[in-house]
Amino acid sequence: GQNIDQPTEMTATEGAIVQINCTYQTSGFNGLFWYQQHAGEAPTFLSYNVLDGLEEKGRFSSFLSRSKGYSYLLLKELQMKDSASYLCAVITPGADSNYQLIWGAGTKLIIKP
Amino acid sequence: ETGVTQTPRHLVMGMTNKKSLKCEQHLGHNAMYWYKQSAKKPLELMFVYNFKEQTENNSVPSRFSPECPNSSHLFLHLHTLQPEDSALYLCASSQAVAGLNYEQYFGPGTRLTVT
């Protein structure tokens, strides 16, 4: 079966660094997304990884290891506004030459002063 | 503001009612999606439309009926729903569907409560 695991909830301190992990077991891999979703709002795109390594974008970085079925989102210099849920999603081949997007349940990140 | 709007934002309906959710995207995208989001569960992809043609129907019960009259508008018609259908319904759009490796832009969602 297809499965994506993320921690349910994490807590971190303002100004610190936090790493949110995502592990996946899927029948094939064609890319991985990270989205941010503030409470009561729409998910917004953060990053896309398809090759191994680290992609840096300002305070946020995303890492991928395809051999380990593992990704993480690294948030630096945490701000109160980073309190949100972070969703991991994996693209896998589906039936009939289509693709499917498998989503994790999300990690709720709580930032404390 | 993501360029994707949804109405209504909140909806309470009885199990015998018929209602419709509306989504509109102002981004010039060719693909549109309906998702169901329940508390502490992964997003569930319900329907995918590419250039107005439905390409995915992930075993969604027939009480949910999508309609895509053009690439900018998407509807979800609801009838004889069950209480377990209460959830946040999100609409999204992307430049294309091929490979699904285009970022998706989500609307704010419709919070549906079935009584």
PDB file of C-alpha atoms in Angstrom:
ATOM      1  CA  GLY A   1       0.000   0.000   0.000  1.00  0.00           C
ATOM      2  CA  GLN A   2       0.875   3.668  -0.169  1.00  0.00           C
ATOM      3  CA  ASN A   3       1.798   5.387   3.056  1.00  0.00           C
ATOM      4  CA  ILE A   4       3.228   8.702   4.196  1.00  0.00           C
ATOM      5  CA  ASP A   5       4.243   9.291   7.805  1.00  0.00           C
ATOM      6  CA  GLN A   6       4.730  12.628   9.516  1.00  0.00           C
ATOM      7  CA  PRO A   7       4.761  13.512  13.226  1.00  0.00           C
ATOM      8  CA  THR A   8       1.353  14.714  14.314  1.00  0.00           C
ATOM      9  CA  GLU A   9       2.555  17.715  16.279  1.00  0.00           C
ATOM     10  CA  MET A  10       5.795  19.510  17.109  1.00  0.00           C
ATOM     11  CA  THR A  11       6.659  22.441  19.345  1.00  0.00           C
ATOM     12  CA  ALA A  12       9.560  24.852  18.882  1.00  0.00           C
ATOM     13  CA  THR A  13      10.740  28.197  20.211  1.00  0.00           C
ATOM     14  CA  GLU A  14      10.745  31.495  18.354  1.00  0.00           C
ATOM     15  CA  GLY A  15      14.126  32.129  16.761  1.00  0.00           C
ATOM     16  CA  ALA A  16      15.147  28.465  16.841  1.00  0.00           C
ATOM     17  CA  ILE A  17      15.419  25.822  14.096  1.00  0.00           C
ATOM     18  CA  VAL A  18      13.018  22.919  13.575  1.00  0.00           C
ATOM     19  CA  GLN A  19      13.106  19.909  11.265  1.00  0.00           C
ATOM     20  CA  ILE A  20       9.877  18.236  10.189  1.00  0.00           C
ATOM     21  CA  ASN A  21      10.346  14.728   8.835  1.00  0.00           C
ATOM     22  CA  CYS A  22       8.345  12.856   6.234  1.00  0.00           C
ATOM     23  CA  THR A  23       8.862   9.194   5.369  1.00  0.00           C
ATOM     24  CA  TYR A  24       7.056   7.491   2.537  1.00  0.00           C
ATOM     25  CA  GLN A  25       6.439   3.968   1.284  1.00  0.00           C
ATOM     26  CA  THR A  26       5.000   4.175  -2.204  1.00  0.00           C
ATOM     27  CA  SER A  27       4.981   2.096  -5.362  1.00  0.00           C
ATOM     28  CA  GLY A  28       7.172   4.466  -7.326  1.00  0.00           C
ATOM     29  CA  PHE A  29       8.248   8.065  -6.854  1.00  0.00           C
ATOM     30  CA  ASN A  30       7.997  11.075  -9.142  1.00  0.00           C
ATOM     31  CA  GLY A  31       8.456  13.974  -6.770  1.00  0.00           C
ATOM     32  CA  LEU A  32       7.607  15.325  -3.330  1.00  0.00           C
ATOM     33  CA  PHE A  33       5.838  18.515  -2.244  1.00  0.00           C
ATOM     34  CA  TRP A  34       5.721  20.453   1.002  1.00  0.00           C
ATOM     35  CA  TYR A  35       2.750  22.738   1.666  1.00  0.00           C
ATOM     36  CA  GLN A  36       1.993  25.055   4.578  1.00  0.00           C
ATOM     37  CA  GLN A  37      -1.540  25.393   5.913  1.00  0.00           C
ATOM     38  CA  HIS A  38      -2.473  27.957   8.553  1.00  0.00           C
ATOM     39  CA  ALA A  39      -5.553  27.124  10.608  1.00  0.00           C
ATOM     40  CA  GLY A  40      -8.705  27.873   8.677  1.00  0.00           C
ATOM     41  CA  GLU A  41      -6.806  28.755   5.512  1.00  0.00           C
ATOM     42  CA  ALA A  42      -5.842  27.132   2.222  1.00  0.00           C
ATOM     43  CA  PRO A  43      -2.633  25.115   1.852  1.00  0.00           C
ATOM     44  CA  THR A  44       0.113  27.074   0.097  1.00  0.00           C
ATOM     45  CA  PHE A  45       3.061  25.654  -1.805  1.00  0.00           C
ATOM     46  CA  LEU A  46       6.475  25.674  -0.130  1.00  0.00           C
ATOM     47  CA  SER A  47       8.761  23.375  -2.092  1.00  0.00           C
ATOM     48  CA  TYR A  48       9.116  20.586  -4.643  1.00  0.00           C
ATOM     49  CA  ASN A  49      11.917  17.991  -4.658  1.00  0.00           C
ATOM     50  CA  VAL A  50      12.478  15.353  -7.297  1.00  0.00           C
ATOM     51  CA  LEU A  51      16.263  14.814  -7.014  1.00  0.00           C
ATOM     52  CA  ASP A  52      18.269  13.932  -3.912  1.00  0.00           C
ATOM     53  CA  GLY A  53      19.694  16.781  -1.932  1.00  0.00           C
ATOM     54  CA  LEU A  54      18.854  20.027  -0.255  1.00  0.00           C
ATOM     55  CA  GLU A  55      16.802  22.834  -1.810  1.00  0.00           C
ATOM     56  CA  GLU A  56      17.103  26.129   0.019  1.00  0.00           C
ATOM     57  CA  LYS A  57      14.569  28.921  -0.214  1.00  0.00           C
ATOM     58  CA  GLY A  58      15.098  31.684   2.309  1.00  0.00           C
ATOM     59  CA  ARG A  59      14.405  30.491   5.854  1.00  0.00           C
ATOM     60  CA  PHE A  60      12.943  27.216   4.540  1.00  0.00           C
ATOM     61  CA  SER A  61      14.893  24.284   3.115  1.00  0.00           C
ATOM     62  CA  SER A  62      13.687  20.888   1.942  1.00  0.00           C
ATOM     63  CA  PHE A  63      15.774  17.723   1.709  1.00  0.00           C
ATOM     64  CA  LEU A  64      15.125  14.501  -0.168  1.00  0.00           C
ATOM     65  CA  SER A  65      16.690  11.021  -0.062  1.00  0.00           C
ATOM     66  CA  ARG A  66      14.933   8.772  -2.559  1.00  0.00           C
ATOM     67  CA  SER A  67      16.866   5.658  -1.495  1.00  0.00           C
ATOM     68  CA  LYS A  68      15.654   6.098   2.080  1.00  0.00           C
ATOM     69  CA  GLY A  69      12.132   7.233   1.223  1.00  0.00           C
ATOM     70  CA  TYR A  70      12.733  10.283   3.375  1.00  0.00           C
ATOM     71  CA  SER A  71      12.346  14.027   3.249  1.00  0.00           C
ATOM     72  CA  TYR A  72      12.511  16.825   5.757  1.00  0.00           C
ATOM     73  CA  LEU A  73      11.521  20.448   5.879  1.00  0.00           C
ATOM     74  CA  LEU A  74      13.924  22.678   7.800  1.00  0.00           C
ATOM     75  CA  LEU A  75      12.679  25.978   9.158  1.00  0.00           C
ATOM     76  CA  LYS A  76      15.253  28.453  10.477  1.00  0.00           C
ATOM     77  CA  GLU A  77      14.883  31.613  12.570  1.00  0.00           C
ATOM     78  CA  LEU A  78      11.387  30.592  13.526  1.00  0.00           C
ATOM     79  CA  GLN A  79       8.730  33.273  13.720  1.00  0.00           C
ATOM     80  CA  MET A  80       5.337  33.150  15.398  1.00  0.00           C
ATOM     81  CA  LYS A  81       3.698  33.247  11.973  1.00  0.00           C
ATOM     82  CA  ASP A  82       5.302  29.872  11.170  1.00  0.00           C
ATOM     83  CA  SER A  83       2.761  28.232  13.476  1.00  0.00           C
ATOM     84  CA  ALA A  84       0.836  26.123  10.974  1.00  0.00           C
ATOM     85  CA  SER A  85       0.397  22.610   9.659  1.00  0.00           C
ATOM     86  CA  TYR A  86       2.986  21.336   7.199  1.00  0.00           C
ATOM     87  CA  LEU A  87       1.814  18.794   4.633  1.00  0.00           C
ATOM     88  CA  CYS A  88       4.029  16.351   2.768  1.00  0.00           C
ATOM     89  CA  ALA A  89       2.742  14.887  -0.532  1.00  0.00           C
ATOM     90  CA  VAL A  90       4.328  12.339  -2.887  1.00  0.00           C
ATOM     91  CA  ILE A  91       3.681  11.855  -6.605  1.00  0.00           C
ATOM     92  CA  THR A  92       3.480   8.206  -7.579  1.00  0.00           C
ATOM     93  CA  PRO A  93       2.595   6.451 -10.825  1.00  0.00           C
ATOM     94  CA  GLY A  94      -1.018   5.418 -10.915  1.00  0.00           C
ATOM     95  CA  ALA A  95      -3.108   3.292 -13.211  1.00  0.00           C
ATOM     96  CA  ASP A  96      -3.404   3.902 -16.940  1.00  0.00           C
ATOM     97  CA  SER A  97      -0.219   5.970 -17.186  1.00  0.00           C
ATOM     98  CA  ASN A  98      -1.686   8.575 -14.840  1.00  0.00           C
ATOM     99  CA  TYR A  99      -0.112   9.827 -11.641  1.00  0.00           C
ATOM    100  CA  GLN A 100      -1.519  10.148  -8.170  1.00  0.00           C
ATOM    101  CA  LEU A 101      -0.688  12.492  -5.335  1.00  0.00           C
ATOM    102  CA  ILE A 102      -0.535  10.842  -1.919  1.00  0.00           C
ATOM    103  CA  TRP A 103      -0.789  13.218   1.042  1.00  0.00           C
ATOM    104  CA  GLY A 104       0.440  12.872   4.602  1.00  0.00           C
ATOM    105  CA  ALA A 105      -1.843  13.860   7.467  1.00  0.00           C
ATOM    106  CA  GLY A 106       0.289  16.902   8.203  1.00  0.00           C
ATOM    107  CA  THR A 107       2.439  18.080  11.106  1.00  0.00           C
ATOM    108  CA  LYS A 108       1.039  20.805  13.325  1.00  0.00           C
ATOM    109  CA  LEU A 109       3.893  23.093  14.342  1.00  0.00           C
ATOM    110  CA  ILE A 110       3.425  25.240  17.430  1.00  0.00           C
ATOM    111  CA  ILE A 111       5.845  28.129  17.975  1.00  0.00           C
ATOM    112  CA  LYS A 112       6.270  29.426  21.518  1.00  0.00           C
ATOM    113  CA  PRO A 113       7.775  32.809  22.467  1.00  0.00           C
TER     114      PRO A 113
ATOM    115  CA  GLU B   1      -5.373  35.532  -1.927  1.00  0.00           C
ATOM    116  CA  THR B   2      -4.324  32.582  -4.077  1.00  0.00           C
ATOM    117  CA  GLY B   3      -6.427  33.361  -7.151  1.00  0.00           C
ATOM    118  CA  VAL B   4      -8.864  30.550  -6.337  1.00  0.00           C
ATOM    119  CA  THR B   5     -12.200  31.437  -4.768  1.00  0.00           C
ATOM    120  CA  GLN B   6     -14.812  29.167  -3.254  1.00  0.00           C
ATOM    121  CA  THR B   7     -18.397  29.775  -2.228  1.00  0.00           C
ATOM    122  CA  PRO B   8     -19.981  29.347   0.164  1.00  0.00           C
ATOM    123  CA  ARG B   9     -17.364  29.386   2.894  1.00  0.00           C
ATOM    124  CA  HIS B  10     -19.668  27.620   5.333  1.00  0.00           C
ATOM    125  CA  LEU B  11     -22.620  25.342   4.654  1.00  0.00           C
ATOM    126  CA  VAL B  12     -24.956  23.467   6.945  1.00  0.00           C
ATOM    127  CA  MET B  13     -27.316  21.051   5.268  1.00  0.00           C
ATOM    128  CA  GLY B  14     -29.662  18.251   6.172  1.00  0.00           C
ATOM    129  CA  MET B  15     -29.270  14.776   4.784  1.00  0.00           C
ATOM    130  CA  THR B  16     -32.145  15.238   2.366  1.00  0.00           C
ATOM    131  CA  ASN B  17     -31.011  18.596   0.966  1.00  0.00           C
ATOM    132  CA  LYS B  18     -29.381  19.337  -2.356  1.00  0.00           C
ATOM    133  CA  LYS B  19     -26.681  21.981  -2.509  1.00  0.00           C
ATOM    134  CA  SER B  20     -23.764  22.954  -4.715  1.00  0.00           C
ATOM    135  CA  LEU B  21     -20.260  24.168  -3.980  1.00  0.00           C
ATOM    136  CA  LYS B  22     -18.639  26.557  -6.429  1.00  0.00           C
ATOM    137  CA  CYS B  23     -14.998  27.139  -7.263  1.00  0.00           C
ATOM    138  CA  GLU B  24     -13.490  29.691  -9.613  1.00  0.00           C
ATOM    139  CA  GLN B  25      -9.862  30.198 -10.552  1.00  0.00           C
ATOM    140  CA  HIS B  26      -8.439  33.406 -12.031  1.00  0.00           C
ATOM    141  CA  LEU B  27      -4.999  32.020 -12.858  1.00  0.00           C
ATOM    142  CA  GLY B  28      -5.493  30.735 -16.387  1.00  0.00           C
ATOM    143  CA  HIS B  29      -4.857  27.174 -15.260  1.00  0.00           C
ATOM    144  CA  ASN B  30      -6.013  24.114 -17.165  1.00  0.00           C
ATOM    145  CA  ALA B  31      -6.459  21.650 -14.297  1.00  0.00           C
ATOM    146  CA  MET B  32      -8.827  21.774 -11.351  1.00  0.00           C
ATOM    147  CA  TYR B  33      -9.276  19.486  -8.354  1.00  0.00           C
ATOM    148  CA  TRP B  34     -11.715  18.748  -5.539  1.00  0.00           C
ATOM    149  CA  TYR B  35     -10.317  17.550  -2.205  1.00  0.00           C
ATOM    150  CA  LYS B  36     -11.909  16.491   1.064  1.00  0.00           C
ATOM    151  CA  GLN B  37     -10.050  17.397   4.265  1.00  0.00           C
ATOM    152  CA  SER B  38     -11.153  15.802   7.523  1.00  0.00           C
ATOM    153  CA  ALA B  39      -9.581  16.538  10.891  1.00  0.00           C
ATOM    154  CA  LYS B  40      -6.230  14.821  11.396  1.00  0.00           C
ATOM    155  CA  LYS B  41      -6.557  12.872   8.147  1.00  0.00           C
ATOM    156  CA  PRO B  42      -4.655  13.254   4.887  1.00  0.00           C
ATOM    157  CA  LEU B  43      -6.158  15.259   2.089  1.00  0.00           C
ATOM    158  CA  GLU B  44      -8.345  13.004  -0.042  1.00  0.00           C
ATOM    159  CA  LEU B  45      -8.349  13.745  -3.756  1.00  0.00           C
ATOM    160  CA  MET B  46     -11.903  13.347  -5.045  1.00  0.00           C
ATOM    161  CA  PHE B  47     -11.957  14.530  -8.651  1.00  0.00           C
ATOM    162  CA  VAL B  48      -9.513  15.872 -11.232  1.00  0.00           C
ATOM    163  CA  TYR B  49     -10.403  17.829 -14.348  1.00  0.00           C
ATOM    164  CA  ASN B  50      -7.967  18.572 -17.146  1.00  0.00           C
ATOM    165  CA  PHE B  51      -9.159  20.959 -19.864  1.00  0.00           C
ATOM    166  CA  LYS B  52     -12.756  20.428 -18.625  1.00  0.00           C
ATOM    167  CA  GLU B  53     -12.466  16.647 -18.939  1.00  0.00           C
ATOM    168  CA  GLN B  54     -12.639  14.484 -15.849  1.00  0.00           C
ATOM    169  CA  THR B  55      -9.489  12.398 -15.545  1.00  0.00           C
ATOM    170  CA  GLU B  56      -9.805  11.029 -12.023  1.00  0.00           C
ATOM    171  CA  ASN B  57     -12.653   9.814  -9.850  1.00  0.00           C
ATOM    172  CA  ASN B  58     -11.164   8.255  -6.785  1.00  0.00           C
ATOM    173  CA  SER B  59     -14.043   5.958  -5.817  1.00  0.00           C
ATOM    174  CA  VAL B  60     -16.162   8.848  -4.642  1.00  0.00           C
ATOM    175  CA  PRO B  61     -19.792   8.023  -3.727  1.00  0.00           C
ATOM    176  CA  SER B  62     -22.368   9.074  -6.297  1.00  0.00           C
ATOM    177  CA  ARG B  63     -23.935  11.514  -3.826  1.00  0.00           C
ATOM    178  CA  PHE B  64     -21.057  13.791  -4.883  1.00  0.00           C
ATOM    179  CA  SER B  65     -21.383  14.930  -8.485  1.00  0.00           C
ATOM    180  CA  PRO B  66     -18.788  17.237 -10.077  1.00  0.00           C
ATOM    181  CA  GLU B  67     -19.328  19.586 -12.983  1.00  0.00           C
ATOM    182  CA  CYS B  68     -16.730  21.545 -14.930  1.00  0.00           C
ATOM    183  CA  PRO B  69     -18.337  23.815 -17.540  1.00  0.00           C
ATOM    184  CA  ASN B  70     -15.035  25.477 -18.455  1.00  0.00           C
ATOM    185  CA  SER B  71     -11.427  25.580 -17.287  1.00  0.00           C
ATOM    186  CA  SER B  72     -12.139  28.390 -14.815  1.00  0.00           C
ATOM    187  CA  HIS B  73     -15.152  26.992 -12.989  1.00  0.00           C
ATOM    188  CA  LEU B  74     -15.753  23.826 -11.013  1.00  0.00           C
ATOM    189  CA  PHE B  75     -18.836  22.754  -9.107  1.00  0.00           C
ATOM    190  CA  LEU B  76     -19.528  19.979  -6.629  1.00  0.00           C
ATOM    191  CA  HIS B  77     -23.195  19.037  -6.435  1.00  0.00           C
ATOM    192  CA  LEU B  78     -24.256  17.427  -3.181  1.00  0.00           C
ATOM    193  CA  HIS B  79     -27.359  15.351  -2.453  1.00  0.00           C
ATOM    194  CA  THR B  80     -28.498  12.952   0.272  1.00  0.00           C
ATOM    195  CA  LEU B  81     -25.242  13.339   2.167  1.00  0.00           C
ATOM    196  CA  GLN B  82     -24.310  11.491   5.340  1.00  0.00           C
ATOM    197  CA  PRO B  83     -23.005  13.002   8.608  1.00  0.00           C
ATOM    198  CA  GLU B  84     -19.571  11.492   7.876  1.00  0.00           C
ATOM    199  CA  ASP B  85     -19.377  13.746   4.817  1.00  0.00           C
ATOM    200  CA  SER B  86     -18.935  16.725   7.130  1.00  0.00           C
ATOM    201  CA  ALA B  87     -15.492  18.122   6.324  1.00  0.00           C
ATOM    202  CA  LEU B  88     -13.603  20.948   4.658  1.00  0.00           C
ATOM    203  CA  TYR B  89     -13.911  20.752   0.871  1.00  0.00           C
ATOM    204  CA  LEU B  90     -10.998  22.326  -0.933  1.00  0.00           C
ATOM    205  CA  CYS B  91     -10.753  23.271  -4.554  1.00  0.00           C
ATOM    206  CA  ALA B  92      -7.370  23.638  -6.241  1.00  0.00           C
ATOM    207  CA  SER B  93      -5.991  24.443  -9.655  1.00  0.00           C
ATOM    208  CA  SER B  94      -2.686  23.938 -11.420  1.00  0.00           C
ATOM    209  CA  GLN B  95      -1.149  24.789 -14.739  1.00  0.00           C
ATOM    210  CA  ALA B  96      -1.559  21.220 -15.960  1.00  0.00           C
ATOM    211  CA  VAL B  97      -2.192  17.698 -14.755  1.00  0.00           C
ATOM    212  CA  ALA B  98       0.520  15.786 -16.602  1.00  0.00           C
ATOM    213  CA  GLY B  99       2.894  14.235 -14.079  1.00  0.00           C
ATOM    214  CA  LEU B 100       1.101  16.095 -11.276  1.00  0.00           C
ATOM    215  CA  ASN B 101       4.383  17.921 -10.663  1.00  0.00           C
ATOM    216  CA  TYR B 102       2.875  21.372 -10.953  1.00  0.00           C
ATOM    217  CA  GLU B 103       2.215  23.217  -7.724  1.00  0.00           C
ATOM    218  CA  GLN B 104      -1.419  23.475  -6.840  1.00  0.00           C
ATOM    219  CA  TYR B 105      -3.148  26.658  -5.763  1.00  0.00           C
ATOM    220  CA  PHE B 106      -5.880  26.069  -3.225  1.00  0.00           C
ATOM    221  CA  GLY B 107      -9.030  27.961  -2.460  1.00  0.00           C
ATOM    222  CA  PRO B 108     -10.017  28.746   1.147  1.00  0.00           C
ATOM    223  CA  GLY B 109     -12.439  25.820   1.263  1.00  0.00           C
ATOM    224  CA  THR B 110     -16.060  25.262   2.166  1.00  0.00           C
ATOM    225  CA  ARG B 111     -16.689  24.025   5.699  1.00  0.00           C
ATOM    226  CA  LEU B 112     -19.578  21.579   5.279  1.00  0.00           C
ATOM    227  CA  THR B 113     -21.664  20.282   8.165  1.00  0.00           C
ATOM    228  CA  VAL B 114     -24.278  17.610   7.499  1.00  0.00           C
ATOM    229  CA  THR B 115     -26.947  17.338  10.176  1.00  0.00           C
TER     230      THR B 115
END
